[in-house]
mmCIF file of C-alpha atoms in Angstrom:
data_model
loop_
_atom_site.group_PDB
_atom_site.id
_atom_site.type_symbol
_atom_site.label_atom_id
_atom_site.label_comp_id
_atom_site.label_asym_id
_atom_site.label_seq_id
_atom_site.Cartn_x
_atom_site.Cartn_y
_atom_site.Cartn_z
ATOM 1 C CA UNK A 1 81.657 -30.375 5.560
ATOM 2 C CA UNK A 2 81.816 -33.153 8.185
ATOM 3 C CA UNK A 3 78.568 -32.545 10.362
ATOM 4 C CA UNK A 4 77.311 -34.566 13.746
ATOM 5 C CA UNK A 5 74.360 -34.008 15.463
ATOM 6 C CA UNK A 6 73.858 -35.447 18.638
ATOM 7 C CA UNK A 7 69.985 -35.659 20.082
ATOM 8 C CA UNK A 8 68.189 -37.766 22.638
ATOM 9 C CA UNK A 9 69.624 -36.450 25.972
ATOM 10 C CA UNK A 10 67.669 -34.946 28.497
ATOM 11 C CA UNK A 11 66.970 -35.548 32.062
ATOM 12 C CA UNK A 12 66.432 -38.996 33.400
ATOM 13 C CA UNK A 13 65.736 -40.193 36.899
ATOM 14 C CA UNK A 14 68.286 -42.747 38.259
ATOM 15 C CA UNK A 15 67.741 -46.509 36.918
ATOM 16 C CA UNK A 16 66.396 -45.473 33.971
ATOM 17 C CA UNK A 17 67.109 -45.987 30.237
ATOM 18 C CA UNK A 18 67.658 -42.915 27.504
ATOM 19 C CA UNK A 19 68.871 -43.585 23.989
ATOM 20 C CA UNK A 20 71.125 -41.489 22.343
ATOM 21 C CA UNK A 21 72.079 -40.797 18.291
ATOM 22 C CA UNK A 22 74.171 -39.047 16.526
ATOM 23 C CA UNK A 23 73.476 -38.148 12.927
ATOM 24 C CA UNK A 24 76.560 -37.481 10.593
ATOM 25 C CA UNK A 25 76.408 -36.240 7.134
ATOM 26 C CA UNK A 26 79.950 -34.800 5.042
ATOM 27 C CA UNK A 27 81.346 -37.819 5.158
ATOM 28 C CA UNK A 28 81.178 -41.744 4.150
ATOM 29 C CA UNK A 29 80.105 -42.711 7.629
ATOM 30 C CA UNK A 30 80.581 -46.576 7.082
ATOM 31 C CA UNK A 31 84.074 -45.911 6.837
ATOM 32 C CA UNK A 32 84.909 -44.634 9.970
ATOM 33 C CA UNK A 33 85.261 -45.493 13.612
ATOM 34 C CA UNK A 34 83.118 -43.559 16.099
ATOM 35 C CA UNK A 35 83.290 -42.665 19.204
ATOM 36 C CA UNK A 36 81.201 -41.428 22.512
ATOM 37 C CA UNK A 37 82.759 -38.967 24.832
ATOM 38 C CA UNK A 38 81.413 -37.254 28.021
ATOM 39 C CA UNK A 39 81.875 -34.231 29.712
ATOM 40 C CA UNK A 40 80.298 -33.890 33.869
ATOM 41 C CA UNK A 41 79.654 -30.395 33.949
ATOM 42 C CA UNK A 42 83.227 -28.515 35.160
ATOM 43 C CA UNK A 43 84.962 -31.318 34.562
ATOM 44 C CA UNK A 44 87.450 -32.859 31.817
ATOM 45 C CA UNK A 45 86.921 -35.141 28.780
ATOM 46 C CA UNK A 46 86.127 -39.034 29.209
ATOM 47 C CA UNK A 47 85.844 -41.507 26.759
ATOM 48 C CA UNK A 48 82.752 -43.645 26.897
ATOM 49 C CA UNK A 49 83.163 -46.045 24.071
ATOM 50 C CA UNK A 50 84.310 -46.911 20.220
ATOM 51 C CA UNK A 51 82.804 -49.143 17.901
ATOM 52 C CA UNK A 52 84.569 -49.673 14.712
ATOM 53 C CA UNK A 53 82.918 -49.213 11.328
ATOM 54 C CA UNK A 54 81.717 -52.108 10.521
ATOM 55 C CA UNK A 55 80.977 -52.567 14.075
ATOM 56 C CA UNK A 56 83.270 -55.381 14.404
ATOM 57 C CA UNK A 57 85.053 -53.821 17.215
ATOM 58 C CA UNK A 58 83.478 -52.122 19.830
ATOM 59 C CA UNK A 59 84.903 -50.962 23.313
ATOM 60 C CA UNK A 60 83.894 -49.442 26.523
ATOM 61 C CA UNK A 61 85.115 -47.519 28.958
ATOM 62 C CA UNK A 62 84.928 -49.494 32.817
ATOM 63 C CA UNK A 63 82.464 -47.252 34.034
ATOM 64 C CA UNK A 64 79.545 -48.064 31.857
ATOM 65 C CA UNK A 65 80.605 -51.589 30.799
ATOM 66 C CA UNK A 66 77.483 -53.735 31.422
ATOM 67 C CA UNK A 67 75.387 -50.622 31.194
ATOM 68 C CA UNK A 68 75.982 -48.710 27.761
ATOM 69 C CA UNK A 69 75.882 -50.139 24.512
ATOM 70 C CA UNK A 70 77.232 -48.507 21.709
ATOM 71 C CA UNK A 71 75.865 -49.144 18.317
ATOM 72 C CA UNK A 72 75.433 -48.186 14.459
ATOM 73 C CA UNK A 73 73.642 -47.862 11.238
ATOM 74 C CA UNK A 74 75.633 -47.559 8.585
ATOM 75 C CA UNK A 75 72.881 -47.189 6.433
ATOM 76 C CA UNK A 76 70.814 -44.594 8.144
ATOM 77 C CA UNK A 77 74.878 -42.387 8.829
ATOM 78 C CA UNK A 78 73.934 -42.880 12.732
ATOM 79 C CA UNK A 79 75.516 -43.823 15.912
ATOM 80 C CA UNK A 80 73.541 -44.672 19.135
ATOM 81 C CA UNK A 81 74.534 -44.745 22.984
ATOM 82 C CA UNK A 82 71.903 -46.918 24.810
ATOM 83 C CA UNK A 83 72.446 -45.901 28.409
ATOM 84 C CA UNK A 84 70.030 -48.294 30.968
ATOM 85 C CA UNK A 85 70.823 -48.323 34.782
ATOM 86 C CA UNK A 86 71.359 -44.327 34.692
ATOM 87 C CA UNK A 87 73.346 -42.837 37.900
ATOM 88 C CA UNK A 88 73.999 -39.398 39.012
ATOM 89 C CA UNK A 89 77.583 -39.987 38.029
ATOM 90 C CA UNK A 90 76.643 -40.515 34.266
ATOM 91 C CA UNK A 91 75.364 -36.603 34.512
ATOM 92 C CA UNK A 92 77.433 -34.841 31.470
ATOM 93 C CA UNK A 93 77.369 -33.506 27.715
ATOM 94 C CA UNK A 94 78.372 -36.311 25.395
ATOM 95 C CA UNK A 95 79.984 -35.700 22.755
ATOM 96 C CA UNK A 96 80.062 -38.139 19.418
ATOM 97 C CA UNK A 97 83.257 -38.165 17.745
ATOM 98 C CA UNK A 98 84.695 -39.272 14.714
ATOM 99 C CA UNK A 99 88.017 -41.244 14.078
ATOM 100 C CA UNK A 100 91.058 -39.909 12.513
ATOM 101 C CA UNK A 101 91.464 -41.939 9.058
ATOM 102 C CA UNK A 102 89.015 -44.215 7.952
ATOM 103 C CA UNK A 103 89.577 -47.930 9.947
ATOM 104 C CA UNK A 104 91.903 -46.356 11.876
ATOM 105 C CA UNK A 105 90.429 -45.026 15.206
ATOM 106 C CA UNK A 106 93.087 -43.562 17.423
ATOM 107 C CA UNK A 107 92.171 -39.923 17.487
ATOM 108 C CA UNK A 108 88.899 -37.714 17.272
ATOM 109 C CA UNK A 109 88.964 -35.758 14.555
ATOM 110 C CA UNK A 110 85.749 -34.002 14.104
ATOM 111 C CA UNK A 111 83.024 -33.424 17.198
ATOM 112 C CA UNK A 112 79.725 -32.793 17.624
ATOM 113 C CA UNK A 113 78.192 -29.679 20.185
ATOM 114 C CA UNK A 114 76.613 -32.458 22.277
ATOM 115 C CA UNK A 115 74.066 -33.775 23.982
ATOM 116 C CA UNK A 116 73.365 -32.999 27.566
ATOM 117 C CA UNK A 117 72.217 -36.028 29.971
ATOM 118 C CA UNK A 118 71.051 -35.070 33.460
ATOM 119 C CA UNK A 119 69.991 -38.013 36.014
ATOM 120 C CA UNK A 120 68.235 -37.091 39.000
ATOM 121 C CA UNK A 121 64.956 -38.110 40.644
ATOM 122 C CA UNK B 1 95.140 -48.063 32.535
ATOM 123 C CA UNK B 2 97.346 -45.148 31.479
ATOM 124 C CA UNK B 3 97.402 -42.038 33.243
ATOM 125 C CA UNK B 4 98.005 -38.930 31.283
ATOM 126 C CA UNK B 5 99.093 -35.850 33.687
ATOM 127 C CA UNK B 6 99.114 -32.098 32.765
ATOM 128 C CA UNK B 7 99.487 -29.027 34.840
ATOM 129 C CA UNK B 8 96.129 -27.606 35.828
ATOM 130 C CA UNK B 9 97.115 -24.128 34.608
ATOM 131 C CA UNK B 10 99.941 -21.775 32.711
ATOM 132 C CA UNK B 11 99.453 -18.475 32.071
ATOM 133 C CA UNK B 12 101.842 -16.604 29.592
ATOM 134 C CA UNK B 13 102.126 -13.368 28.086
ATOM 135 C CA UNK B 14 100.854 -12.911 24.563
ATOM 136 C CA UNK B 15 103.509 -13.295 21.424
ATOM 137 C CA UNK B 16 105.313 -15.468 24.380
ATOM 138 C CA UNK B 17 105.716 -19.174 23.748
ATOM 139 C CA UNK B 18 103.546 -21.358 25.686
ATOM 140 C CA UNK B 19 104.594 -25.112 26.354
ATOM 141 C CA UNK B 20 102.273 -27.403 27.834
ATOM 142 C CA UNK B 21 103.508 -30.796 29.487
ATOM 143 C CA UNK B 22 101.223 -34.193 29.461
ATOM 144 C CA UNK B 23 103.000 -37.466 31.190
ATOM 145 C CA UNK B 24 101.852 -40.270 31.054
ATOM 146 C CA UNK B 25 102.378 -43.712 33.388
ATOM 147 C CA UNK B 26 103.118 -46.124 30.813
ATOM 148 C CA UNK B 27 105.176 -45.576 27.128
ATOM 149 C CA UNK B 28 102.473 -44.461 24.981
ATOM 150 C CA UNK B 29 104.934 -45.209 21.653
ATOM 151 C CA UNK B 30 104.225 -48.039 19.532
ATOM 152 C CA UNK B 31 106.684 -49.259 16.220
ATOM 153 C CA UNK B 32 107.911 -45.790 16.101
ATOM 154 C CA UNK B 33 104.073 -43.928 16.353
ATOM 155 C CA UNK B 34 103.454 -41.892 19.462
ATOM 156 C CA UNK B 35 99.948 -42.412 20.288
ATOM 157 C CA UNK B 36 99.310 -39.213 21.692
ATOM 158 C CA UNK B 37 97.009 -36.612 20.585
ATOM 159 C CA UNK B 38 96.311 -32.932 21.957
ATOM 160 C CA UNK B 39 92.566 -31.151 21.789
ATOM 161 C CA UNK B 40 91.882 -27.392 22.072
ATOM 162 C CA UNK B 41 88.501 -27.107 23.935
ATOM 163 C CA UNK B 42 86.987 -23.021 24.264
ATOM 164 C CA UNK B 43 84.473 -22.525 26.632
ATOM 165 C CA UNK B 44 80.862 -23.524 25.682
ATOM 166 C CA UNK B 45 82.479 -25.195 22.930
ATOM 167 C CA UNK B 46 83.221 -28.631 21.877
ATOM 168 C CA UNK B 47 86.932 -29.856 21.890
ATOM 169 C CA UNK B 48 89.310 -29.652 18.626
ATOM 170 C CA UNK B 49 91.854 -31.559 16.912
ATOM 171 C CA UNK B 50 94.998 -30.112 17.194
ATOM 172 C CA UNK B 51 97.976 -32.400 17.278
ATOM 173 C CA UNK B 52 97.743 -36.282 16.336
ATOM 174 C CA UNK B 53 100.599 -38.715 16.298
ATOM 175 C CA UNK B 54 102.769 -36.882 18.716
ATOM 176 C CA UNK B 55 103.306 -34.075 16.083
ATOM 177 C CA UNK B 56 101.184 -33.928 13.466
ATOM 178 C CA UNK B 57 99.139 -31.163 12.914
ATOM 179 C CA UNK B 58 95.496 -30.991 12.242
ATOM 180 C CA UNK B 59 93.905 -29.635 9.510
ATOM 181 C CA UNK B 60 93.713 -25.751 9.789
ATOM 182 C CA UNK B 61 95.198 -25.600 12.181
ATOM 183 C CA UNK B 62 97.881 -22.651 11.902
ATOM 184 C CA UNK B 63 101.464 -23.856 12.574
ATOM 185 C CA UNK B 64 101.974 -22.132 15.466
ATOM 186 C CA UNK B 65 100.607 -24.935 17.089
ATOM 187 C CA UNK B 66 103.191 -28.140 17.662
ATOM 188 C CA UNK B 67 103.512 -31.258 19.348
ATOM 189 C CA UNK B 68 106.765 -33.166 20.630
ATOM 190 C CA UNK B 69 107.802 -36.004 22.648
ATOM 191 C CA UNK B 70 107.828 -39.452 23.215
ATOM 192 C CA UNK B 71 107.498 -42.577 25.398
ATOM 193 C CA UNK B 72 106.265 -40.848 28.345
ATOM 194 C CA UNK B 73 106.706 -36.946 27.812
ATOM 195 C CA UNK B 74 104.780 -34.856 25.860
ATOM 196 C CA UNK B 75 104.524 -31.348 24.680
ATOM 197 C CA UNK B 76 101.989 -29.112 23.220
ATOM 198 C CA UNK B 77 103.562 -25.699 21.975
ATOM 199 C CA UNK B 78 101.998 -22.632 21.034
ATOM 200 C CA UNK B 79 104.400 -20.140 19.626
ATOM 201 C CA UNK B 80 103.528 -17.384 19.658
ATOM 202 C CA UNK B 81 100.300 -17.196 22.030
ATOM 203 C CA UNK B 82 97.856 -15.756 20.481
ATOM 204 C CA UNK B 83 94.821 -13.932 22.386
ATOM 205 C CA UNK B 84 92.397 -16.447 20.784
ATOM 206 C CA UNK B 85 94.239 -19.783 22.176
ATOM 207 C CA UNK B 86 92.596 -18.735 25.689
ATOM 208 C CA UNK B 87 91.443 -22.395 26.423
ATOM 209 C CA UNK B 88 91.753 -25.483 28.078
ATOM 210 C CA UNK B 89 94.230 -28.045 26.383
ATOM 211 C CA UNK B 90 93.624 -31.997 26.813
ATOM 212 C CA UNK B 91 96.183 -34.588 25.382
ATOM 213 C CA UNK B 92 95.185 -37.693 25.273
ATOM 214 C CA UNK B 93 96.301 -41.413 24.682
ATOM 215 C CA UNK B 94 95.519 -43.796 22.087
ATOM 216 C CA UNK B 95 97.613 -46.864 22.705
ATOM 217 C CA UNK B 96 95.711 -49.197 24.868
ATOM 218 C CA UNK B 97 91.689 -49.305 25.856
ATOM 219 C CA UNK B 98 90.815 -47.635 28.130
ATOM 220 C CA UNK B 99 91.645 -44.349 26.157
ATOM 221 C CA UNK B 100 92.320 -41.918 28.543
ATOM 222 C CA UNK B 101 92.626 -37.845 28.704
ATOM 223 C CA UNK B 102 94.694 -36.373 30.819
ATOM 224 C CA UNK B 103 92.508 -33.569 33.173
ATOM 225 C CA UNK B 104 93.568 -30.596 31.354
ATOM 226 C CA UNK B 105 95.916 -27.724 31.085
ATOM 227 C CA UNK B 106 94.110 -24.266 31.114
ATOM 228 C CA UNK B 107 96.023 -21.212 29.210
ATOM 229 C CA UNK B 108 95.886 -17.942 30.409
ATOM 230 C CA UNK B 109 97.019 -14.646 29.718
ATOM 231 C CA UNK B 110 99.706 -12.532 32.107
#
């Protein structure tokens, strides 16, 4: 059974750093692309950022380029969001997502319950 | 980017057919593969696989669930609606980076 935990969220005054994972089991994990998505709270679905699985590839959504950097280790089955410069607009439950078919990342088949990030002083 | 546009909400009767629209601003097709993909998100839960490809459907997911479309017109149908399909229904595009959702269709019952 394809499993992902996400941990590290919590709340985090404005500017600063938190450091998210996401540990998947049920699956060969270096296979696959992964992928951060956020939810604000009442609000839709937004994709954060990909990174493919041998982290070759690895895109970002214009809202946290320059600030998040997605990451993996393929040997510990875990996927980290580094998130520094922290607004109130990056408030939300992300989400870590796998891709569709292994090297091919166009979909997100399996989701974790997520992680909820709160910034505010 | 591409901008994916649904409906904010339907409501429908149950054991009615429910067909939820998603447009998008640029063709989403590719050499023949729609890059468009539908999630089934429940309250207080996380979203869910559905549709992939335009119309290919998920694992487990029963078959009263179906996608259609292309280029720049999508449709997710349910058929027939089901009391447990009360949710909120994203589609979203794969075919360029950004990858973008569109803000969500949410079902309802007459």
């Amino acid at each position: 059974e394809v499993q992902l935990v996400e941990s590290g969220g919590g709340l985090v005054q404005p500017g600063r750093s938190l450091k998210l994972s996401c540990l998947a089991s049920g699956f060969t994990f270096s296979n696959y692309g992964m992928n951060w998505i956020r939810q604000a709270p009442g609000k839709g679905l937004e994709w954060v950022a990909s990174i493919s699985s041998s982290s070759s590839y690895i895109y970002y959504a214009d809202t946290v380029k320059g600030r998040f950097t997605i990451s993996r280790d393929n040997a510990k089955n875990t996927l980290y969001l580094q998130m520094t410069s922290l607004r109130s607009e990056d408030t939300a439950l992300y989400y870590c997502a796998r891709g569709g078919l292994p090297g091919y990342n166009h979909w997100f088949a399996y989701w974790g319950q997520g992680t909820l990030v709160t910034v505010s002083s | 980017d591409i901008v994916l546009t649904q409906s904010p909400a339907l409501a429908v009767s149950l054991e009615q057919r429910a067909t939820i629209s998603c447009k998008t601003s640029q063709n989403v097709d590719n050499y023949g593969i729609s890059y468009m993909h539908w999630y089934q998100q429940k309250p207080g839960q996380q979203p869910k696989l559905l549709i992939y490809e335009g119309s290919n459907l998920a694992s487990g997911i029963p078959a009263r669930f179906s996608g259609s479309g292309s280029g720049t017109d999508f449709t997710l149908t349910i058929d027939p609606v089901e009391a447990d399909d009360i949710a909120t229904y994203y589609c979203q595009q794969s075919k360029d980076y950004p990858f973008t959702f569109g803000s969500g269709t949410k079902l309802e019952i007459k």
